[in-house]
Protein backbone atom coordinates (compact mmCIF):
# COMPACT_ATOMS: atom_id res chain seq x y z
CA MET A 1 -0.73 -16.54 -17.03
CA ARG A 2 -4.01 -16.41 -15.16
CA ILE A 3 -3.47 -14.04 -12.23
CA ALA A 4 -5.96 -12.93 -9.60
CA VAL A 5 -5.79 -9.49 -7.99
CA ALA A 6 -7.46 -9.12 -4.59
CA GLY A 7 -8.56 -5.56 -3.95
CA ALA A 8 -8.90 -5.12 -7.71
CA THR A 9 -11.15 -2.05 -7.49
CA GLY A 10 -8.79 -0.12 -5.20
CA ASN A 11 -6.09 2.30 -6.34
CA ILE A 12 -3.13 -0.10 -6.48
CA GLY A 13 -5.30 -3.07 -7.37
CA ALA A 14 -6.74 -1.36 -10.45
CA LEU A 15 -3.29 -0.21 -11.58
CA THR A 16 -1.92 -3.74 -11.11
CA VAL A 17 -4.79 -5.19 -13.15
CA ALA A 18 -3.99 -2.72 -15.93
CA ALA A 19 -0.25 -3.53 -15.83
CA LEU A 20 -0.92 -7.27 -16.04
CA GLU A 21 -3.39 -6.88 -18.89
CA ARG A 22 -0.95 -4.69 -20.83
CA ALA A 23 1.53 -7.57 -20.55
CA GLY A 24 -1.03 -9.98 -22.01
CA HIS A 25 -2.07 -11.88 -18.89
CA GLU A 26 -5.59 -12.99 -18.01
CA VAL A 27 -6.68 -11.20 -14.85
CA VAL A 28 -9.32 -12.29 -12.35
CA ARG A 29 -10.61 -9.34 -10.31
CA ILE A 30 -11.38 -10.11 -6.67
CA SER A 31 -13.42 -7.55 -4.75
CA ARG A 32 -16.47 -7.55 -2.53
CA SER A 33 -18.18 -5.22 -5.00
CA LEU A 34 -17.60 -7.89 -7.66
CA GLY A 35 -19.17 -10.67 -5.58
CA VAL A 36 -16.14 -12.13 -3.77
CA ASP A 37 -15.91 -11.53 -0.01
CA LEU A 38 -12.51 -12.26 1.53
CA VAL A 39 -13.73 -11.94 5.12
CA THR A 40 -16.43 -14.61 4.69
CA GLY A 41 -14.73 -16.51 1.87
CA ASP A 42 -17.84 -16.34 -0.31
CA GLY A 43 -16.99 -16.72 -4.00
CA LEU A 44 -13.28 -17.35 -3.49
CA ASP A 45 -13.10 -20.93 -4.71
CA ASP A 46 -14.80 -20.10 -8.00
CA ALA A 47 -12.66 -16.99 -8.49
CA LEU A 48 -9.38 -18.85 -8.01
CA ALA A 49 -10.11 -21.78 -10.32
CA GLY A 50 -7.16 -22.19 -12.66
CA VAL A 51 -5.26 -19.23 -11.20
CA ASP A 52 -1.44 -19.37 -11.26
CA ALA A 53 -0.68 -16.46 -8.92
CA VAL A 54 -2.49 -14.02 -6.63
CA VAL A 55 -1.61 -10.41 -5.89
CA ASP A 56 -3.11 -9.20 -2.59
CA ALA A 57 -3.53 -5.43 -2.70
CA THR A 58 -6.44 -5.26 -0.25
CA ASN A 59 -6.85 -2.38 2.16
CA CYS A 60 -8.61 -1.73 5.46
CA THR A 61 -9.92 1.51 6.96
CA ALA A 62 -10.13 0.31 10.59
CA THR A 63 -8.63 2.75 13.11
CA ASP A 64 -8.56 0.28 15.99
CA PRO A 65 -5.60 -2.16 16.06
CA ALA A 66 -7.76 -5.12 17.07
CA GLU A 67 -10.20 -4.44 14.23
CA ALA A 68 -7.39 -4.10 11.68
CA VAL A 69 -5.75 -7.33 12.85
CA ALA A 70 -9.09 -9.15 12.77
CA TYR A 71 -9.90 -7.93 9.24
CA PHE A 72 -6.54 -8.64 7.68
CA GLY A 73 -6.29 -11.93 9.59
CA ALA A 74 -9.66 -13.26 8.41
CA ALA A 75 -9.16 -12.11 4.82
CA THR A 76 -5.65 -13.53 4.58
CA ARG A 77 -6.53 -16.88 6.12
CA ASN A 78 -9.45 -17.33 3.74
CA LEU A 79 -7.43 -16.25 0.72
CA LEU A 80 -4.49 -18.56 1.50
CA ALA A 81 -6.76 -21.53 2.21
CA ALA A 82 -8.60 -21.04 -1.08
CA GLU A 83 -5.29 -20.66 -2.92
CA GLU A 84 -4.06 -23.94 -1.46
CA ARG A 85 -7.25 -25.69 -2.58
CA ALA A 86 -6.89 -24.21 -6.07
CA GLY A 87 -3.21 -25.08 -6.43
CA VAL A 88 -2.04 -21.46 -6.69
CA ARG A 89 1.76 -21.39 -6.97
CA HIS A 90 2.59 -17.84 -5.86
CA HIS A 91 1.06 -15.38 -3.38
CA VAL A 92 2.27 -11.78 -3.74
CA LEU A 93 1.45 -9.49 -0.82
CA LEU A 94 1.67 -5.71 -1.01
CA SER A 95 2.83 -4.46 2.38
CA ILE A 96 4.26 -1.22 3.80
CA ALA A 97 7.90 -0.34 4.35
CA GLY A 98 8.91 0.23 7.96
CA ILE A 99 5.95 -1.38 9.72
CA HIS A 100 8.18 -3.61 11.87
CA ARG A 101 9.98 -0.56 13.27
CA LEU A 102 6.84 1.28 14.37
CA GLU A 103 4.29 0.29 17.00
CA GLY A 104 1.01 2.00 17.80
CA ASN A 105 -0.39 2.38 14.29
CA ALA A 106 -3.56 0.32 13.80
CA HIS A 107 -3.11 -0.21 10.06
CA TYR A 108 0.49 -1.31 10.53
CA ALA A 109 -0.59 -3.82 13.18
CA GLY A 110 -2.98 -5.36 10.67
CA LYS A 111 -0.32 -5.48 7.96
CA ARG A 112 2.13 -7.18 10.35
CA GLU A 113 -0.47 -9.88 11.01
CA GLN A 114 -1.01 -10.25 7.27
CA GLU A 115 2.74 -10.67 6.68
CA ARG A 116 2.97 -13.21 9.51
CA LEU A 117 0.21 -15.36 8.07
CA VAL A 118 1.62 -15.24 4.54
CA ALA A 119 5.14 -16.16 5.67
CA ALA A 120 3.82 -19.09 7.71
CA GLY A 121 1.20 -20.11 5.14
CA PRO A 122 0.94 -22.99 2.69
CA VAL A 123 1.47 -21.03 -0.55
CA PRO A 124 4.94 -19.92 -1.81
CA TRP A 125 5.13 -16.18 -1.34
CA THR A 126 6.69 -12.80 -1.98
CA ILE A 127 6.09 -9.87 0.40
CA VAL A 128 6.61 -6.47 -1.24
CA PRO A 129 6.91 -3.54 1.22
CA ALA A 130 6.21 -0.22 -0.48
CA ALA A 131 6.80 3.28 0.84
CA GLN A 132 4.01 5.80 1.31
CA PHE A 133 2.48 7.01 -1.95
CA HIS A 134 2.92 10.48 -3.39
CA ASP A 135 -0.57 11.52 -2.27
CA PHE A 136 0.03 10.40 1.33
CA ALA A 137 0.51 13.94 2.68
CA ALA A 138 -2.81 15.03 1.16
CA THR A 139 -4.48 11.94 2.64
CA VAL A 140 -3.18 12.73 6.13
CA THR A 141 -4.28 16.36 5.98
CA GLY A 142 -7.66 15.20 4.74
CA TRP A 143 -8.03 13.18 7.93
CA THR A 144 -7.14 16.10 10.20
CA GLU A 145 -8.27 19.27 8.41
CA ARG A 146 -10.78 21.42 10.27
CA ASP A 147 -11.73 24.93 9.13
CA GLY A 148 -8.70 25.25 6.88
CA VAL A 149 -6.22 24.01 9.48
CA ALA A 150 -4.60 20.57 9.35
CA GLU A 151 -2.23 18.77 11.68
CA VAL A 152 0.62 16.91 9.96
CA PRO A 153 3.18 14.64 11.62
CA PRO A 154 6.76 15.67 10.66
CA LEU A 155 7.62 12.32 9.12
CA LEU A 156 10.53 11.57 6.84
CA VAL A 157 9.40 9.28 4.01
CA GLN A 158 10.64 8.29 0.55
CA PRO A 159 7.34 8.38 -1.36
CA VAL A 160 6.64 6.28 -4.42
CA ALA A 161 4.22 6.49 -7.34
CA PRO A 162 1.34 3.99 -7.16
CA ALA A 163 1.79 3.12 -10.85
CA ASP A 164 5.43 2.25 -10.19
CA VAL A 165 4.40 -0.07 -7.35
CA ALA A 166 1.78 -1.71 -9.57
CA ASP A 167 4.42 -2.37 -12.23
CA VAL A 168 6.65 -4.04 -9.62
CA LEU A 169 3.77 -6.20 -8.34
CA ALA A 170 2.83 -7.26 -11.86
CA GLY A 171 6.39 -8.21 -12.67
CA ILE A 172 6.84 -10.21 -9.48
CA ALA A 173 3.54 -12.06 -9.93
CA THR A 174 4.70 -13.45 -13.26
CA GLY A 175 7.90 -14.87 -11.75
CA GLY A 176 8.81 -17.21 -8.94
CA PRO A 177 8.41 -16.59 -5.19
CA GLN A 178 11.14 -14.39 -3.69
CA GLY A 179 10.30 -14.29 0.01
CA HIS A 180 10.94 -10.84 1.45
CA HIS A 181 11.40 -8.35 -1.41
CA PRO A 182 13.41 -5.14 -0.82
CA ASP A 183 11.47 -1.98 0.03
CA VAL A 184 9.98 -0.29 -3.06
CA VAL A 185 10.54 3.46 -2.72
CA GLY A 186 10.73 6.61 -4.77
CA PRO A 187 13.93 8.36 -5.84
CA GLU A 188 14.35 10.75 -2.88
CA PRO A 189 13.37 11.35 0.77
CA GLN A 190 10.77 13.98 1.57
CA ASP A 191 9.45 15.73 4.67
CA LEU A 192 5.71 15.09 5.03
CA VAL A 193 4.92 18.66 6.11
CA ASP A 194 6.70 20.05 3.04
CA MET A 195 4.95 17.46 0.88
CA ALA A 196 1.58 18.62 2.22
CA ARG A 197 2.43 22.28 1.60
CA ARG A 198 3.56 21.63 -1.98
CA THR A 199 0.60 19.34 -2.72
CA HIS A 200 -1.94 21.94 -1.60
CA GLU A 201 -0.10 24.62 -3.55
CA ALA A 202 -0.15 22.48 -6.71
CA ARG A 203 -3.86 21.85 -6.27
CA GLY A 204 -4.63 25.53 -5.63
CA ARG A 205 -5.71 25.06 -2.02
CA THR A 206 -4.82 27.10 1.05
CA VAL A 207 -4.44 25.05 4.21
CA LYS A 208 -2.63 26.11 7.38
CA LEU A 209 -0.37 23.25 8.41
CA VAL A 210 0.45 22.52 12.05
CA PRO A 211 3.38 20.08 12.42
CA THR A 212 2.65 17.83 15.38
CA TRP A 213 2.83 14.23 16.48
CA SER A 214 -0.49 12.49 17.01
CA ALA A 215 -2.07 9.17 17.92
CA LEU A 216 -1.64 8.08 14.30
CA PHE A 217 2.10 8.80 14.14
CA GLY A 218 3.83 9.59 17.43
CA PRO A 219 7.46 10.60 18.17
CA GLU A 220 8.53 6.97 17.70
CA ALA A 221 8.13 7.60 13.95
CA ALA A 222 10.72 10.40 13.96
CA GLY A 223 14.02 10.31 12.11
CA ASN A 224 14.80 7.47 9.73
CA VAL A 225 12.18 5.00 10.98
CA LEU A 226 10.13 5.05 7.76
CA LEU A 227 13.08 5.48 5.38
CA PRO A 228 14.41 2.43 3.50
CA GLY A 229 17.53 0.55 4.41
CA GLU A 230 20.24 -0.55 2.02
CA GLY A 231 19.27 -2.42 -1.12
CA ALA A 232 15.91 -0.75 -1.70
CA HIS A 233 14.24 -0.95 -5.10
CA ILE A 234 14.23 2.64 -6.35
CA ALA A 235 11.22 3.36 -8.57
CA PRO A 236 11.63 6.08 -11.21
CA THR A 237 8.82 8.62 -10.71
CA THR A 238 9.74 11.62 -8.56
CA PHE A 239 7.48 13.60 -6.26
CA ASP A 240 8.08 16.68 -8.43
CA GLU A 241 6.77 14.79 -11.48
CA TRP A 242 3.64 13.83 -9.53
CA LEU A 243 3.17 17.47 -8.44
CA ALA A 244 3.36 18.58 -12.06
CA GLU A 245 0.46 16.21 -12.83
CA GLN A 246 -1.53 17.76 -9.98
CA ARG A 247 -1.05 21.22 -11.45
CA GLN A 248 -2.13 20.02 -14.88
CA GLY A 249 -5.28 18.49 -13.40
CA ARG A 250 -6.49 21.76 -11.86
């Protein structure tokens, strides 16, 4: 098949490209750095010529809900319109597990808008909600760390390996539309503060962690809000296996 990956130079996008190519598919990489701009639509029609399916693994760094909604909205509208013109038969969207149970997070607001547009759009679709990745705790502490001290929200999550998510996306893209796919999660729940502690330990760093709710994740994210419901797709790679890789990389 000829499959396009939007966000092809990002973490999940690059892994999805690799998974599709290993399976023998022709992959079209879509990224602004490669000359295709989703927000303006420049280059999209040429990129999607002859494409059977599209995997959207794009990301956004906006911290304001309105900005995130505007970015994801413009990019998704342009992508779906170009897909319809090109006769694309399947749109696969990577989303985030739990975003409909949690208000106040700018990125989640943008992803909800993206899901809404895909579900109401002209191209048959599959939405794949994935849990937070194994490096999520390190990402959060990177946002908040000051002078060796980092604030961490005490979230419960069931983290998943990016490569496992990419394999799921690649497999879905080569099949028919499924609508809402079950959450894709790792094998076991984790506490984000403990994840941060163990990640820093594995990487040989000393960071004082302060568990606290913040504007990013408030008390409404407590408990089981970000954990999967019944029927989740359990990916194989554990957090401990990922930590072992971190130690080896030191």
